[in-house]
Amino acid sequence: MGILGQQTVPRSMPSAAGTVTRGPSRSALFRIARMTPDVRARLLYATAATVGRLPWPLLKRVADTLAWSWRKLNARESRVARRNLELAYPELSAEQRARLHAQILRSTARQTLEVLRTWTRPPAENLARLQRNGQELYDAALASGRGVIVAAPHFGNWELLNQWLSERGPIAIVYRPPESEAVDGFLQLARGGDNVRQVRAEGPAVRQLFKVLKDGGAVGILPDQQPKAGDGVFAPFFGIPALTMTLVNRLAERTGAIVLYGWCERAGDDLQFALHVQPADPAVADADPVRAASALNAGIEQIARRDPAQYQWTYKRYTLRPPGSGEANPYATERHPH
């Protein structure tokens, strides 16, 4: 967990009343650009905290307006989600897909504002809203001394899962560093904590994970982002070959760590969540990386199918195609209106 999803920041944001507010002036942007990355990171955090303190009914209304605007303007989020549904759910009728598409956009917009609250409010306050299922499974795995890998799909509120994991003990969270130093600094502030170590998804840093696991510690990974070409293997995901990371497989095979799935799904509209922890198929540690990736994706798919609207379908999961397949990037024509 901690590998930030691909999200775009709109140039203008809908207000609670449904109108569109313009972004900052050029002079304001110039002043921000002259700030050091550390100052910009703190400014981002202060902004997030201000938004996160607003009443949830108001934030929910803003999120629903944002989702509506994505749909009406055929924004990137809308186009990608629609294309993913065409690929992953071909059995649905056009009407069923349209209904699920609207639910996904609403869920995605709400999740964006949920995360601001999660990041900027006391973890104890956030975790008080959590129904816990499978917590004893995680505690037992950690107590075994073998090391624990928590594979956390982009489902529900994965940042709340981070906070729950750090409540149970020290955790190394793998994340993909953004290009902006200021955004990276913001993430350090937002996700930081006494029990949290943020590890970049880069060669030298990843080696730290083997030591954490061999010492009996815990590692959290978001396993369903597409790696760079050559850094993974193709395995089925919703029946479509998807380039899949092999990091979970390599860590589990070489250290003997226990692999668990973990997620926090929404349980209603009022910031109630349900934690779930379940064991992964032992095949995720198989010596054959394709078999291991197939088992990993099968578990992720099972979780996503629990409530498809809570999965991150606004992410381009299938851009890279198997070499020699002749398949084109399925998102290349996503801009066509529906």
mmCIF file of C-alpha atoms in Angstrom:
data_model
loop_
_atom_site.group_PDB
_atom_site.id
_atom_site.type_symbol
_atom_site.label_atom_id
_atom_site.label_comp_id
_atom_site.label_asym_id
_atom_site.label_seq_id
_atom_site.Cartn_x
_atom_site.Cartn_y
_atom_site.Cartn_z
ATOM 1 C CA MET A 1 0.000 0.000 0.000
ATOM 2 C CA GLY A 2 1.054 3.499 -0.349
ATOM 3 C CA ILE A 3 1.647 3.261 -4.090
ATOM 4 C CA LEU A 4 -0.358 6.292 -5.064
ATOM 5 C CA GLY A 5 -3.053 5.748 -7.680
ATOM 6 C CA GLN A 6 -2.990 7.681 -10.934
ATOM 7 C CA GLN A 7 -5.254 10.649 -10.305
ATOM 8 C CA THR A 8 -5.655 13.938 -12.105
ATOM 9 C CA VAL A 9 -6.297 17.274 -10.415
ATOM 10 C CA PRO A 10 -8.966 19.259 -12.251
ATOM 11 C CA ARG A 11 -8.171 22.859 -13.191
ATOM 12 C CA SER A 12 -11.427 23.895 -11.584
ATOM 13 C CA MET A 13 -13.431 22.290 -8.821
ATOM 14 C CA PRO A 14 -17.200 22.237 -8.282
ATOM 15 C CA SER A 15 -18.334 24.009 -5.162
ATOM 16 C CA ALA A 16 -20.852 22.607 -2.715
ATOM 17 C CA ALA A 17 -23.572 24.511 -4.551
ATOM 18 C CA GLY A 18 -22.656 22.852 -7.817
ATOM 19 C CA THR A 19 -21.043 25.892 -9.449
ATOM 20 C CA VAL A 20 -17.494 25.825 -10.778
ATOM 21 C CA THR A 21 -14.824 27.815 -8.985
ATOM 22 C CA ARG A 22 -11.723 29.001 -10.823
ATOM 23 C CA GLY A 23 -8.244 27.971 -9.766
ATOM 24 C CA PRO A 24 -5.605 30.279 -8.255
ATOM 25 C CA SER A 25 -4.385 33.339 -10.166
ATOM 26 C CA ARG A 26 -1.120 33.362 -12.105
ATOM 27 C CA SER A 27 0.554 35.554 -9.501
ATOM 28 C CA ALA A 28 -0.452 33.131 -6.755
ATOM 29 C CA LEU A 29 0.880 30.209 -8.778
ATOM 30 C CA PHE A 30 4.164 32.089 -9.310
ATOM 31 C CA ARG A 31 4.544 32.652 -5.573
ATOM 32 C CA ILE A 32 3.858 28.982 -4.895
ATOM 33 C CA ALA A 33 6.400 27.942 -7.545
ATOM 34 C CA ARG A 34 9.103 29.973 -5.774
ATOM 35 C CA MET A 35 8.533 28.174 -2.482
ATOM 36 C CA THR A 36 10.842 25.353 -1.439
ATOM 37 C CA PRO A 37 9.454 21.803 -1.832
ATOM 38 C CA ASP A 38 9.203 21.499 1.956
ATOM 39 C CA VAL A 39 7.105 24.659 2.238
ATOM 40 C CA ARG A 40 4.885 23.574 -0.660
ATOM 41 C CA ALA A 41 4.429 20.178 1.000
ATOM 42 C CA ARG A 42 3.287 21.842 4.214
ATOM 43 C CA LEU A 43 0.983 24.123 2.265
ATOM 44 C CA LEU A 44 -0.560 21.097 0.565
ATOM 45 C CA TYR A 45 -1.039 19.418 3.929
ATOM 46 C CA ALA A 46 -2.635 22.534 5.427
ATOM 47 C CA THR A 47 -5.010 22.717 2.473
ATOM 48 C CA ALA A 48 -5.881 19.034 2.809
ATOM 49 C CA ALA A 49 -6.477 19.484 6.539
ATOM 50 C CA THR A 50 -8.780 22.435 5.906
ATOM 51 C CA VAL A 51 -10.853 20.438 3.435
ATOM 52 C CA GLY A 52 -10.786 17.363 5.657
ATOM 53 C CA ARG A 53 -12.315 19.281 8.566
ATOM 54 C CA LEU A 54 -15.434 20.181 6.612
ATOM 55 C CA PRO A 55 -18.626 18.277 7.533
ATOM 56 C CA TRP A 56 -18.935 14.990 5.688
ATOM 57 C CA PRO A 57 -22.434 15.747 4.289
ATOM 58 C CA LEU A 58 -20.937 18.817 2.600
ATOM 59 C CA LEU A 59 -17.914 16.913 1.278
ATOM 60 C CA LYS A 60 -20.177 14.161 0.008
ATOM 61 C CA ARG A 61 -22.221 16.714 -1.899
ATOM 62 C CA VAL A 62 -19.057 18.197 -3.411
ATOM 63 C CA ALA A 63 -17.854 14.707 -4.383
ATOM 64 C CA ASP A 64 -21.161 13.816 -6.011
ATOM 65 C CA THR A 65 -21.070 17.071 -7.984
ATOM 66 C CA LEU A 66 -17.532 16.274 -9.100
ATOM 67 C CA ALA A 67 -18.608 12.794 -10.230
ATOM 68 C CA TRP A 68 -21.515 14.329 -12.147
ATOM 69 C CA SER A 69 -19.145 16.767 -13.883
ATOM 70 C CA TRP A 70 -16.769 13.946 -14.864
ATOM 71 C CA ARG A 71 -19.641 12.139 -16.507
ATOM 72 C CA LYS A 72 -21.134 15.179 -18.247
ATOM 73 C CA LEU A 73 -17.781 16.486 -19.515
ATOM 74 C CA ASN A 74 -16.546 13.022 -20.532
ATOM 75 C CA ALA A 75 -13.482 13.602 -18.341
ATOM 76 C CA ARG A 76 -10.550 11.214 -18.194
ATOM 77 C CA GLU A 77 -11.936 9.438 -15.129
ATOM 78 C CA SER A 78 -15.208 8.832 -16.921
ATOM 79 C CA ARG A 79 -13.595 7.610 -20.142
ATOM 80 C CA VAL A 80 -11.174 5.228 -18.439
ATOM 81 C CA ALA A 81 -13.821 3.753 -16.141
ATOM 82 C CA ARG A 82 -16.175 3.227 -19.075
ATOM 83 C CA ARG A 83 -13.471 1.478 -21.121
ATOM 84 C CA ASN A 84 -12.446 -0.722 -18.206
ATOM 85 C CA LEU A 85 -16.041 -1.847 -17.740
ATOM 86 C CA GLU A 86 -16.263 -2.732 -21.428
ATOM 87 C CA LEU A 87 -13.123 -4.845 -21.042
ATOM 88 C CA ALA A 88 -13.743 -6.456 -17.650
ATOM 89 C CA TYR A 89 -17.534 -6.860 -17.716
ATOM 90 C CA PRO A 90 -18.475 -7.717 -21.316
ATOM 91 C CA GLU A 91 -21.436 -9.740 -20.039
ATOM 92 C CA LEU A 92 -23.235 -6.643 -18.722
ATOM 93 C CA SER A 93 -25.845 -4.887 -20.805
ATOM 94 C CA ALA A 94 -25.270 -1.273 -21.842
ATOM 95 C CA GLU A 95 -27.778 -0.174 -19.215
ATOM 96 C CA GLN A 96 -26.069 -2.194 -16.474
ATOM 97 C CA ARG A 97 -22.655 -0.810 -17.419
ATOM 98 C CA ALA A 98 -23.976 2.758 -17.445
ATOM 99 C CA ARG A 99 -25.408 2.298 -13.956
ATOM 100 C CA LEU A 100 -22.176 0.774 -12.627
ATOM 101 C CA HIS A 101 -20.154 3.484 -14.377
ATOM 102 C CA ALA A 102 -22.063 6.198 -12.504
ATOM 103 C CA GLN A 103 -21.590 4.337 -9.206
ATOM 104 C CA ILE A 104 -17.838 4.031 -9.814
ATOM 105 C CA LEU A 105 -17.420 7.748 -10.480
ATOM 106 C CA ARG A 106 -19.406 8.639 -7.369
ATOM 107 C CA SER A 107 -17.390 6.191 -5.269
ATOM 108 C CA THR A 108 -14.082 7.460 -6.692
ATOM 109 C CA ALA A 109 -14.936 11.104 -6.012
ATOM 110 C CA ARG A 110 -16.050 10.331 -2.467
ATOM 111 C CA GLN A 111 -12.938 8.270 -1.853
ATOM 112 C CA THR A 112 -10.765 11.230 -2.852
ATOM 113 C CA LEU A 113 -12.299 13.376 -0.115
ATOM 114 C CA GLU A 114 -12.427 10.480 2.357
ATOM 115 C CA VAL A 115 -8.664 10.201 2.006
ATOM 116 C CA LEU A 116 -8.154 13.859 2.916
ATOM 117 C CA ARG A 117 -10.094 13.226 6.137
ATOM 118 C CA THR A 118 -8.166 10.017 6.786
ATOM 119 C CA TRP A 119 -4.796 11.688 6.301
ATOM 120 C CA THR A 120 -5.493 14.776 8.393
ATOM 121 C CA ARG A 121 -7.551 13.493 11.315
ATOM 122 C CA PRO A 122 -6.253 11.510 14.312
ATOM 123 C CA PRO A 123 -5.918 7.798 13.440
ATOM 124 C CA ALA A 124 -7.808 6.873 16.615
ATOM 125 C CA GLU A 125 -10.795 8.879 15.380
ATOM 126 C CA ASN A 126 -10.665 7.187 11.974
ATOM 127 C CA LEU A 127 -10.232 3.685 13.373
ATOM 128 C CA ALA A 128 -13.172 4.132 15.736
ATOM 129 C CA ARG A 129 -15.364 3.848 12.623
ATOM 130 C CA LEU A 130 -13.850 0.511 11.617
ATOM 131 C CA GLN A 131 -15.547 -2.872 11.968
ATOM 132 C CA ARG A 132 -12.731 -5.399 12.271
ATOM 133 C CA ASN A 133 -12.894 -8.766 10.527
ATOM 134 C CA GLY A 134 -9.796 -10.959 10.462
ATOM 135 C CA GLN A 135 -7.678 -8.834 12.781
ATOM 136 C CA GLU A 136 -6.724 -11.928 14.751
ATOM 137 C CA LEU A 137 -5.425 -13.520 11.530
ATOM 138 C CA TYR A 138 -3.014 -10.639 10.999
ATOM 139 C CA ASP A 139 -1.920 -10.588 14.640
ATOM 140 C CA ALA A 140 -1.225 -14.333 14.555
ATOM 141 C CA ALA A 141 0.770 -14.034 11.329
ATOM 142 C CA LEU A 142 2.844 -11.224 12.822
ATOM 143 C CA ALA A 143 3.406 -13.209 16.013
ATOM 144 C CA SER A 144 4.702 -16.196 14.007
ATOM 145 C CA GLY A 145 7.967 -14.380 13.337
ATOM 146 C CA ARG A 146 7.969 -15.377 9.661
ATOM 147 C CA GLY A 147 7.236 -11.887 8.392
ATOM 148 C CA VAL A 148 3.970 -10.704 6.828
ATOM 149 C CA ILE A 149 3.209 -9.268 3.393
ATOM 150 C CA VAL A 150 -0.130 -7.462 3.197
ATOM 151 C CA ALA A 151 -1.342 -7.219 -0.399
ATOM 152 C CA ALA A 152 -3.862 -4.373 -0.404
ATOM 153 C CA PRO A 153 -5.759 -3.792 -3.661
ATOM 154 C CA HIS A 154 -7.036 -0.364 -4.695
ATOM 155 C CA PHE A 155 -10.402 -1.119 -3.148
ATOM 156 C CA GLY A 156 -12.359 0.948 -0.654
ATOM 157 C CA ASN A 157 -10.157 3.143 1.551
ATOM 158 C CA TRP A 158 -6.628 1.722 1.462
ATOM 159 C CA GLU A 159 -5.229 4.698 3.396
ATOM 160 C CA LEU A 160 -7.405 3.707 6.356
ATOM 161 C CA LEU A 161 -5.916 0.222 6.064
ATOM 162 C CA ASN A 162 -2.455 1.808 6.371
ATOM 163 C CA GLN A 163 -3.498 3.404 9.654
ATOM 164 C CA TRP A 164 -4.918 0.158 10.992
ATOM 165 C CA LEU A 165 -1.709 -1.690 10.115
ATOM 166 C CA SER A 166 0.435 0.893 11.896
ATOM 167 C CA GLU A 167 -1.832 0.542 14.936
ATOM 168 C CA ARG A 168 -0.952 -3.163 15.101
ATOM 169 C CA GLY A 169 2.811 -2.518 14.935
ATOM 170 C CA PRO A 170 5.643 -1.269 12.712
ATOM 171 C CA ILE A 171 4.942 -1.498 8.982
ATOM 172 C CA ALA A 172 7.040 -0.787 5.878
ATOM 173 C CA ILE A 173 4.805 0.683 3.178
ATOM 174 C CA VAL A 174 5.916 0.481 -0.435
ATOM 175 C CA TYR A 175 5.041 3.503 -2.544
ATOM 176 C CA ARG A 176 5.833 4.844 -5.995
ATOM 177 C CA PRO A 177 7.399 8.286 -5.505
ATOM 178 C CA PRO A 178 5.741 11.077 -7.484
ATOM 179 C CA GLU A 179 7.837 13.306 -9.735
ATOM 180 C CA SER A 180 7.117 16.371 -7.598
ATOM 181 C CA GLU A 181 9.277 16.756 -4.489
ATOM 182 C CA ALA A 182 6.500 18.775 -2.890
ATOM 183 C CA VAL A 183 3.919 16.037 -3.431
ATOM 184 C CA ASP A 184 6.386 13.456 -2.130
ATOM 185 C CA GLY A 185 6.916 15.592 0.961
ATOM 186 C CA PHE A 186 3.161 15.922 1.381
ATOM 187 C CA LEU A 187 2.788 12.126 1.289
ATOM 188 C CA GLN A 188 5.489 11.784 3.932
ATOM 189 C CA LEU A 189 3.504 14.140 6.168
ATOM 190 C CA ALA A 190 0.139 12.558 5.390
ATOM 191 C CA ARG A 191 1.171 8.924 5.748
ATOM 192 C CA GLY A 192 3.873 9.325 8.352
ATOM 193 C CA GLY A 193 3.633 7.970 11.877
ATOM 194 C CA ASP A 194 5.689 6.395 14.620
ATOM 195 C CA ASN A 195 5.186 2.901 13.201
ATOM 196 C CA VAL A 196 5.306 3.732 9.476
ATOM 197 C CA ARG A 197 8.351 3.449 7.237
ATOM 198 C CA GLN A 198 7.715 4.545 3.648
ATOM 199 C CA VAL A 199 9.881 2.644 1.165
ATOM 200 C CA ARG A 200 10.245 3.795 -2.418
ATOM 201 C CA ALA A 201 9.439 1.209 -5.084
ATOM 202 C CA GLU A 202 12.987 1.408 -6.421
ATOM 203 C CA GLY A 203 15.815 -1.138 -6.592
ATOM 204 C CA PRO A 204 18.078 -0.096 -3.690
ATOM 205 C CA ALA A 205 15.157 0.777 -1.425
ATOM 206 C CA VAL A 206 13.270 -2.436 -2.170
ATOM 207 C CA ARG A 207 16.171 -4.419 -0.714
ATOM 208 C CA GLN A 208 15.142 -3.055 2.677
ATOM 209 C CA LEU A 209 11.965 -5.107 2.426
ATOM 210 C CA PHE A 210 13.815 -8.415 2.477
ATOM 211 C CA LYS A 211 15.481 -7.445 5.748
ATOM 212 C CA VAL A 212 12.171 -6.316 7.263
ATOM 213 C CA LEU A 213 10.581 -9.671 6.455
ATOM 214 C CA LYS A 214 13.564 -11.759 7.527
ATOM 215 C CA ASP A 215 13.423 -9.920 10.854
ATOM 216 C CA GLY A 216 9.764 -10.942 11.226
ATOM 217 C CA GLY A 217 8.306 -7.556 10.320
ATOM 218 C CA ALA A 218 5.435 -6.477 8.088
ATOM 219 C CA VAL A 219 5.368 -5.026 4.577
ATOM 220 C CA GLY A 220 2.379 -3.446 2.827
ATOM 221 C CA ILE A 221 2.075 -3.410 -0.971
ATOM 222 C CA LEU A 222 -0.588 -2.255 -3.423
ATOM 223 C CA PRO A 223 -0.234 -5.136 -5.900
ATOM 224 C CA ASP A 224 -2.534 -4.045 -8.720
ATOM 225 C CA GLN A 225 -0.671 -1.229 -10.426
ATOM 226 C CA GLN A 226 0.926 -1.883 -13.784
ATOM 227 C CA PRO A 227 4.735 -2.062 -13.487
ATOM 228 C CA LYS A 228 7.125 -0.794 -16.118
ATOM 229 C CA ALA A 229 7.634 -2.924 -19.214
ATOM 230 C CA GLY A 230 10.045 -5.721 -18.338
ATOM 231 C CA ASP A 231 9.416 -5.455 -14.591
ATOM 232 C CA GLY A 232 6.556 -7.943 -14.418
ATOM 233 C CA VAL A 233 4.781 -10.821 -16.120
ATOM 234 C CA PHE A 234 1.442 -11.081 -17.886
ATOM 235 C CA ALA A 235 -1.306 -12.849 -15.973
ATOM 236 C CA PRO A 236 -5.106 -12.854 -16.303
ATOM 237 C CA PHE A 237 -7.075 -10.141 -14.537
ATOM 238 C CA PHE A 238 -10.804 -10.232 -15.260
ATOM 239 C CA GLY A 239 -9.961 -12.554 -18.139
ATOM 240 C CA ILE A 240 -7.532 -10.127 -19.794
ATOM 241 C CA PRO A 241 -3.726 -10.482 -19.747
ATOM 242 C CA ALA A 242 -2.408 -7.722 -17.470
ATOM 243 C CA LEU A 243 1.213 -6.876 -16.773
ATOM 244 C CA THR A 244 1.541 -7.771 -13.093
ATOM 245 C CA MET A 245 4.255 -7.033 -10.544
ATOM 246 C CA THR A 246 6.424 -9.886 -9.294
ATOM 247 C CA LEU A 247 7.540 -8.145 -6.094
ATOM 248 C CA VAL A 248 5.052 -9.970 -3.872
ATOM 249 C CA ASN A 249 6.140 -13.281 -5.371
ATOM 250 C CA ARG A 250 9.870 -12.574 -4.974
ATOM 251 C CA LEU A 251 9.523 -11.412 -1.389
ATOM 252 C CA ALA A 252 7.342 -14.354 -0.372
ATOM 253 C CA GLU A 253 9.421 -16.996 -2.152
ATOM 254 C CA ARG A 254 12.770 -15.805 -0.817
ATOM 255 C CA THR A 255 11.758 -15.054 2.776
ATOM 256 C CA GLY A 256 8.943 -17.513 3.492
ATOM 257 C CA ALA A 257 6.756 -14.644 4.684
ATOM 258 C CA ILE A 258 3.004 -15.110 5.106
ATOM 259 C CA VAL A 259 0.948 -13.312 2.448
ATOM 260 C CA LEU A 260 -2.429 -11.854 3.389
ATOM 261 C CA TYR A 261 -4.943 -9.715 1.543
ATOM 262 C CA GLY A 262 -6.228 -6.707 3.433
ATOM 263 C CA TRP A 263 -8.807 -4.056 2.598
ATOM 264 C CA CYS A 264 -11.215 -1.571 4.181
ATOM 265 C CA GLU A 265 -14.518 -1.396 2.331
ATOM 266 C CA ARG A 266 -17.233 1.180 2.832
ATOM 267 C CA ALA A 267 -20.170 0.019 4.922
ATOM 268 C CA GLY A 268 -22.697 2.731 4.105
ATOM 269 C CA ASP A 269 -22.595 6.441 3.313
ATOM 270 C CA ASP A 270 -21.575 7.790 6.719
ATOM 271 C CA LEU A 271 -17.845 7.034 6.908
ATOM 272 C CA GLN A 272 -18.325 3.549 8.321
ATOM 273 C CA PHE A 273 -15.852 0.944 7.088
ATOM 274 C CA ALA A 274 -15.292 -2.780 7.445
ATOM 275 C CA LEU A 275 -11.789 -4.215 7.665
ATOM 276 C CA HIS A 276 -11.195 -7.608 6.073
ATOM 277 C CA VAL A 277 -8.077 -9.766 6.248
ATOM 278 C CA GLN A 278 -7.821 -13.115 4.498
ATOM 279 C CA PRO A 279 -5.002 -15.500 3.535
ATOM 280 C CA ALA A 280 -3.676 -15.464 -0.003
ATOM 281 C CA ASP A 281 -3.429 -18.570 -2.151
ATOM 282 C CA PRO A 282 -0.059 -20.226 -1.333
ATOM 283 C CA ALA A 283 0.631 -20.146 -5.076
ATOM 284 C CA VAL A 284 1.492 -16.429 -4.798
ATOM 285 C CA ALA A 285 4.888 -17.647 -3.541
ATOM 286 C CA ASP A 286 5.334 -20.170 -6.368
ATOM 287 C CA ALA A 287 8.717 -20.353 -8.097
ATOM 288 C CA ASP A 288 6.934 -19.844 -11.424
ATOM 289 C CA PRO A 289 6.289 -16.076 -11.585
ATOM 290 C CA VAL A 290 3.388 -16.433 -14.030
ATOM 291 C CA ARG A 291 1.608 -18.941 -11.807
ATOM 292 C CA ALA A 292 2.276 -16.711 -8.800
ATOM 293 C CA ALA A 293 0.985 -13.590 -10.567
ATOM 294 C CA SER A 294 -2.103 -15.457 -11.744
ATOM 295 C CA ALA A 295 -2.877 -16.476 -8.158
ATOM 296 C CA LEU A 296 -2.285 -12.914 -6.948
ATOM 297 C CA ASN A 297 -4.611 -11.433 -9.576
ATOM 298 C CA ALA A 298 -7.287 -14.035 -8.884
ATOM 299 C CA GLY A 299 -7.396 -12.928 -5.256
ATOM 300 C CA ILE A 300 -7.550 -9.251 -6.218
ATOM 301 C CA GLU A 301 -10.343 -9.946 -8.693
ATOM 302 C CA GLN A 302 -12.324 -11.790 -6.033
ATOM 303 C CA ILE A 303 -12.085 -8.743 -3.766
ATOM 304 C CA ALA A 304 -12.989 -6.296 -6.551
ATOM 305 C CA ARG A 305 -16.083 -8.327 -7.433
ATOM 306 C CA ARG A 306 -17.424 -7.926 -3.885
ATOM 307 C CA ASP A 307 -18.472 -4.398 -4.828
ATOM 308 C CA PRO A 308 -17.145 -3.278 -8.235
ATOM 309 C CA ALA A 309 -18.046 0.356 -7.531
ATOM 310 C CA GLN A 310 -15.398 0.480 -4.780
ATOM 311 C CA TYR A 311 -12.558 -0.685 -7.027
ATOM 312 C CA GLN A 312 -10.275 1.838 -8.764
ATOM 313 C CA TRP A 313 -11.591 1.433 -12.300
ATOM 314 C CA THR A 314 -10.369 4.938 -13.192
ATOM 315 C CA TYR A 315 -6.838 3.487 -13.554
ATOM 316 C CA LYS A 316 -5.501 2.285 -16.926
ATOM 317 C CA ARG A 317 -4.653 -1.279 -15.944
ATOM 318 C CA TYR A 318 -4.221 -2.751 -19.436
ATOM 319 C CA THR A 319 -2.154 -0.243 -21.440
ATOM 320 C CA LEU A 320 0.820 -2.580 -22.022
ATOM 321 C CA ARG A 321 0.003 -5.658 -24.072
ATOM 322 C CA PRO A 322 1.858 -9.001 -24.323
ATOM 323 C CA PRO A 323 4.815 -8.850 -26.729
ATOM 324 C CA GLY A 324 3.983 -10.368 -30.090
ATOM 325 C CA SER A 325 0.243 -10.393 -29.396
ATOM 326 C CA GLY A 326 -0.499 -7.695 -31.930
ATOM 327 C CA GLU A 327 -2.930 -6.149 -29.446
ATOM 328 C CA ALA A 328 -3.236 -2.383 -29.354
ATOM 329 C CA ASN A 329 -3.493 -0.229 -26.255
ATOM 330 C CA PRO A 330 -7.221 -0.554 -25.466
ATOM 331 C CA TYR A 331 -7.351 3.029 -24.180
ATOM 332 C CA ALA A 332 -5.995 4.561 -27.386
ATOM 333 C CA THR A 333 -9.513 5.451 -28.562
ATOM 334 C CA GLU A 334 -10.949 6.280 -25.124
ATOM 335 C CA ARG A 335 -11.736 9.873 -26.109
ATOM 336 C CA HIS A 336 -14.612 8.941 -28.345
ATOM 337 C CA PRO A 337 -17.907 10.117 -26.832
ATOM 338 C CA HIS A 338 -20.623 7.677 -25.817
#
